[in-house]
mmCIF file of C-alpha atoms in Angstrom:
data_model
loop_
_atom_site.group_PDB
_atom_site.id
_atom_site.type_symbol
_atom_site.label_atom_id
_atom_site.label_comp_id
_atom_site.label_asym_id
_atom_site.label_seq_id
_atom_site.Cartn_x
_atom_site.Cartn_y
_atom_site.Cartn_z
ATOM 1 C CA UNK A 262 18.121 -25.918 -6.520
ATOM 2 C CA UNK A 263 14.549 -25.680 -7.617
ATOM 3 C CA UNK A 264 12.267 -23.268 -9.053
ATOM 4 C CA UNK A 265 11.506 -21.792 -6.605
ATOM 5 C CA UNK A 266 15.089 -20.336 -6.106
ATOM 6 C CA UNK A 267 14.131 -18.592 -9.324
ATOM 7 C CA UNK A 268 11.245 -16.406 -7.174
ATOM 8 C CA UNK A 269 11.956 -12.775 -6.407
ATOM 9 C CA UNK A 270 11.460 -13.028 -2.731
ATOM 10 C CA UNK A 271 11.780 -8.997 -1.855
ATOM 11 C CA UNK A 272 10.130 -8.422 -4.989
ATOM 12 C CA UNK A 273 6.867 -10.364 -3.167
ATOM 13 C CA UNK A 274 7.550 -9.027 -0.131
ATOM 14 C CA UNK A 275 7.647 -5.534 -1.440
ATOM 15 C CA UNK A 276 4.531 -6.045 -3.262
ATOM 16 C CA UNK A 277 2.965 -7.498 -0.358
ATOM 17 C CA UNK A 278 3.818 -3.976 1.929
ATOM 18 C CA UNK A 279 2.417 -1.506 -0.965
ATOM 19 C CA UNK A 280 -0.534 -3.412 -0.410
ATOM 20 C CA UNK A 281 -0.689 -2.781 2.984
ATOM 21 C CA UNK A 282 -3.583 0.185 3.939
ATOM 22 C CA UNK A 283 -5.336 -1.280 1.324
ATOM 23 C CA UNK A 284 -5.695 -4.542 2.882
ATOM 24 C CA UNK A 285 -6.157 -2.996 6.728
ATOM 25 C CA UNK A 286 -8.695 -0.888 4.594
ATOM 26 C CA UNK A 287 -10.988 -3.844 3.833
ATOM 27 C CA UNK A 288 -10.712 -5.286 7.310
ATOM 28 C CA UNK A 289 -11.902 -1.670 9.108
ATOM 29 C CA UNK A 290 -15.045 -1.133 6.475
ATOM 30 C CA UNK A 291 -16.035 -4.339 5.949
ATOM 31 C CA UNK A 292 -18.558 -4.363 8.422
ATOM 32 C CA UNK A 293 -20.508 -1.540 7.057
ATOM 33 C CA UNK A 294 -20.378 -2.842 3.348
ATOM 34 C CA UNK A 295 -21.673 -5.864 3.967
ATOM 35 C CA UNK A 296 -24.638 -3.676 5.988
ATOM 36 C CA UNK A 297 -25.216 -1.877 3.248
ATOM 37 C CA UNK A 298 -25.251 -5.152 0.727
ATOM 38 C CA UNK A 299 -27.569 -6.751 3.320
ATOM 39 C CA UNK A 300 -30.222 -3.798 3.361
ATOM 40 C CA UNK A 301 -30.237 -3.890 -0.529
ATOM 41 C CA UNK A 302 -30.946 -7.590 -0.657
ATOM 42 C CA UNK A 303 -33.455 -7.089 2.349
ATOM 43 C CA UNK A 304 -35.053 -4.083 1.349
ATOM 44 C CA UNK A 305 -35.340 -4.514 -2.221
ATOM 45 C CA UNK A 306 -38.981 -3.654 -3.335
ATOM 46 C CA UNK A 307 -41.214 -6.280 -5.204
ATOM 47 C CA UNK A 308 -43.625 -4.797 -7.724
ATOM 48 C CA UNK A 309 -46.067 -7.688 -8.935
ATOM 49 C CA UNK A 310 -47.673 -7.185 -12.551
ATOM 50 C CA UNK A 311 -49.916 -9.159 -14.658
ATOM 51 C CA UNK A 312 -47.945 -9.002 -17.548
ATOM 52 C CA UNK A 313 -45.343 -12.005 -18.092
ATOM 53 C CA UNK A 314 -41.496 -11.524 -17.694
ATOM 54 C CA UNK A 315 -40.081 -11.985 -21.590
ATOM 55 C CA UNK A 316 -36.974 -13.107 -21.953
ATOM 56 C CA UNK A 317 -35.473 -13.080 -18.671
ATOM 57 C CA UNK A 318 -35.864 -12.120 -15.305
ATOM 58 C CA UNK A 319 -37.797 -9.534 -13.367
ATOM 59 C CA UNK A 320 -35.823 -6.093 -11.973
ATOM 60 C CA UNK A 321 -36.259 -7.600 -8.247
ATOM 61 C CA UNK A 322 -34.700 -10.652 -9.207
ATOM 62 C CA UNK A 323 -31.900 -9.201 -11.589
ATOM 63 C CA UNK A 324 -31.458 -6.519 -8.397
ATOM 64 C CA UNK A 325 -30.891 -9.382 -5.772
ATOM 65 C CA UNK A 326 -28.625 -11.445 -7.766
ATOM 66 C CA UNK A 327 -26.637 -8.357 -8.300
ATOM 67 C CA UNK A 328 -26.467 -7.913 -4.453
ATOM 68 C CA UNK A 329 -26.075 -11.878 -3.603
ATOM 69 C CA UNK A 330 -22.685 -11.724 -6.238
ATOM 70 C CA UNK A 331 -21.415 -8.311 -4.500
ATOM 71 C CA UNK A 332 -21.647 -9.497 -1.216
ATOM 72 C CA UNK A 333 -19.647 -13.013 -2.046
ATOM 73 C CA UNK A 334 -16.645 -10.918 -4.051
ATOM 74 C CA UNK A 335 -16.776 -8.723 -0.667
ATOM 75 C CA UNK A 336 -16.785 -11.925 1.834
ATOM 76 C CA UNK A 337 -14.163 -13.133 -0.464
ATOM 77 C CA UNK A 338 -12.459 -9.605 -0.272
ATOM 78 C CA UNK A 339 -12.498 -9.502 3.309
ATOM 79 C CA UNK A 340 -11.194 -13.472 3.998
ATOM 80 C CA UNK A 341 -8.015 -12.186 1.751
ATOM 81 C CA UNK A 342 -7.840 -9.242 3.743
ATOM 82 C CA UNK A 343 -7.981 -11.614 6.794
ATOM 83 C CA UNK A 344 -5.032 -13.967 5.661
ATOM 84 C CA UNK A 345 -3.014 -11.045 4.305
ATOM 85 C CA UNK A 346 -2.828 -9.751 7.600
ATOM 86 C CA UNK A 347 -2.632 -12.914 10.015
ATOM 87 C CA UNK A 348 0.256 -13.843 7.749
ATOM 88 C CA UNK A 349 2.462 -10.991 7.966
ATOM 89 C CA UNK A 350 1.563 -9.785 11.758
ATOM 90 C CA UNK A 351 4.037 -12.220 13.215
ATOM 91 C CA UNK A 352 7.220 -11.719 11.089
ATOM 92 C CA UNK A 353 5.932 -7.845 11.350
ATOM 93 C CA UNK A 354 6.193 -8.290 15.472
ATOM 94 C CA UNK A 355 9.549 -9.885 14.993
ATOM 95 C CA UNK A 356 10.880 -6.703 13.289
ATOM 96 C CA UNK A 357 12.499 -3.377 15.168
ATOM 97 C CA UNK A 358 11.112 -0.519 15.681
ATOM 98 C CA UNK A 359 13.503 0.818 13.324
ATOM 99 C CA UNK A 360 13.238 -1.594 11.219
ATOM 100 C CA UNK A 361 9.037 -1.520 11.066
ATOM 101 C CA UNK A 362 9.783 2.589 10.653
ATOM 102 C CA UNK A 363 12.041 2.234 7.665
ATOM 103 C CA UNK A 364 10.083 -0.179 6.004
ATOM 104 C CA UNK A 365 7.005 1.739 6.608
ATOM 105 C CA UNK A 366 8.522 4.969 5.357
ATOM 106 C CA UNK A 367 9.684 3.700 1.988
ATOM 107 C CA UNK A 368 7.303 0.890 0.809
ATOM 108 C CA UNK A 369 3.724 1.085 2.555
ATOM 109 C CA UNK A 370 3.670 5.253 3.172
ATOM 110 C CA UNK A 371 5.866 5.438 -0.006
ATOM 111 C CA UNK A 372 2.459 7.690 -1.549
ATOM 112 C CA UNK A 373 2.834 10.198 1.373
ATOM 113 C CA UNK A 374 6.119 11.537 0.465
ATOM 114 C CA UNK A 375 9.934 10.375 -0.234
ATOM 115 C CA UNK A 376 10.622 7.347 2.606
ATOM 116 C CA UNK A 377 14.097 7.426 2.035
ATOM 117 C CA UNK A 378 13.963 11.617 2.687
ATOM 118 C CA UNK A 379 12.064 10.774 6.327
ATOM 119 C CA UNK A 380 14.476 7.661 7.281
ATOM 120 C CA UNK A 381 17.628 10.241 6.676
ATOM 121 C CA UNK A 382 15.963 12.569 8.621
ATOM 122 C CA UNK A 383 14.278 10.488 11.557
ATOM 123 C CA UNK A 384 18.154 8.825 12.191
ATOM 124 C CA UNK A 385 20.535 11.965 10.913
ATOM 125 C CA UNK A 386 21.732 9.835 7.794
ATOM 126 C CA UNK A 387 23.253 10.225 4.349
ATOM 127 C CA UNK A 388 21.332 9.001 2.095
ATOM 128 C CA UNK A 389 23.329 6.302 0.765
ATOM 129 C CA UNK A 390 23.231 4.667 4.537
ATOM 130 C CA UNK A 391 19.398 5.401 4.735
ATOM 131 C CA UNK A 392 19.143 3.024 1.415
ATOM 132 C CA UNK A 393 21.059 0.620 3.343
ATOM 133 C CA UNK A 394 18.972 0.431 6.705
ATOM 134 C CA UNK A 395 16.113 0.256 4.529
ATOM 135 C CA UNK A 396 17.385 -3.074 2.520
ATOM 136 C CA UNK A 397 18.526 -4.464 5.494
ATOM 137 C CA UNK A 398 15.112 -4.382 7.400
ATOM 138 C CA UNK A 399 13.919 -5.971 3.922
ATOM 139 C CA UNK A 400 16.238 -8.542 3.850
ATOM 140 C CA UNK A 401 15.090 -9.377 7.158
ATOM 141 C CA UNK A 402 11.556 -9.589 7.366
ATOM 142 C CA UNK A 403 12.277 -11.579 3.605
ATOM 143 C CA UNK A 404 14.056 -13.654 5.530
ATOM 144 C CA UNK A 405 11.549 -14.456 7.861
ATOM 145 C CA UNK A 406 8.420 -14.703 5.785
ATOM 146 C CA UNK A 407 10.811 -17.442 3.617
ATOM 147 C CA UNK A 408 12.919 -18.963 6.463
ATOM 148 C CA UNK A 409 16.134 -18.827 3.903
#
């Protein structure tokens, strides 16, 4: 027994399905921020003066650093994004339909309303037995993300 035995597995997993839209988020506008990063660093206007820059640098430059740093925190962003969801599409794909609905009803649509309220009523289910599908299809794709 290790440390690691110590780590709350559905805790992560949990975690890692909350996180979900936001993630898919990134991945479907990605595209157009980095557009939008790239016309700022492309388009940025250069005024040239006479006078000497004192103690630091001109706006252009200050304004193209600023959009050289955004755009490596978004590319950064995005390659998260990237391994957040190449990691958990196969154990996602191994699931049930059931099993993806559940999970999807009471951790990553758990904003939209009650999960546990649309699991009783999508299989006709107390709600003590709608807790219990849910942990189960928890359990399971913990199981596979961990192999334990």
């Amino acid at each position: 027994m290790g440390l690691v035995d110590y780590i709350d597995r559905e805790r992560m997993v949990i975690n890692a399905l909350k996180d979900w839209h936001d993630q898919h988020w990134k991945l479907e506008t990605a595209k157009e921020r980095i557009e939008v990063i790239n016309g700022r660093m492309y388009h940025t206007k250069s005024t040239c003066s006479s006078a000497p820059v004192k103690g630091g640098a001109s706006r252009t430059e200050e304004n193209l650093c600023s959009a050289i740093d955004q755009k490596e925190i978004a590319l950064r962003g995005i390659e998260k994004a990237k391994e957040y969801v190449e990691d958990i599409s196969p154990f996602w794909a191994r699931l049930s339909p059931d099993e993806r609905f559940c999970l999807t009803a009471r951790y990553i649509d758990h904003e939209e309303r009650d999960g546990i309220k649309r699991i009783m009523e999508r299989f006709c289910v107390e709600r003590s037995e709608a807790y219990r599908r849910s942990d189960a299809a928890l359990r399971h794709l913990t199981f596979l993300v961990f192999w334990r």
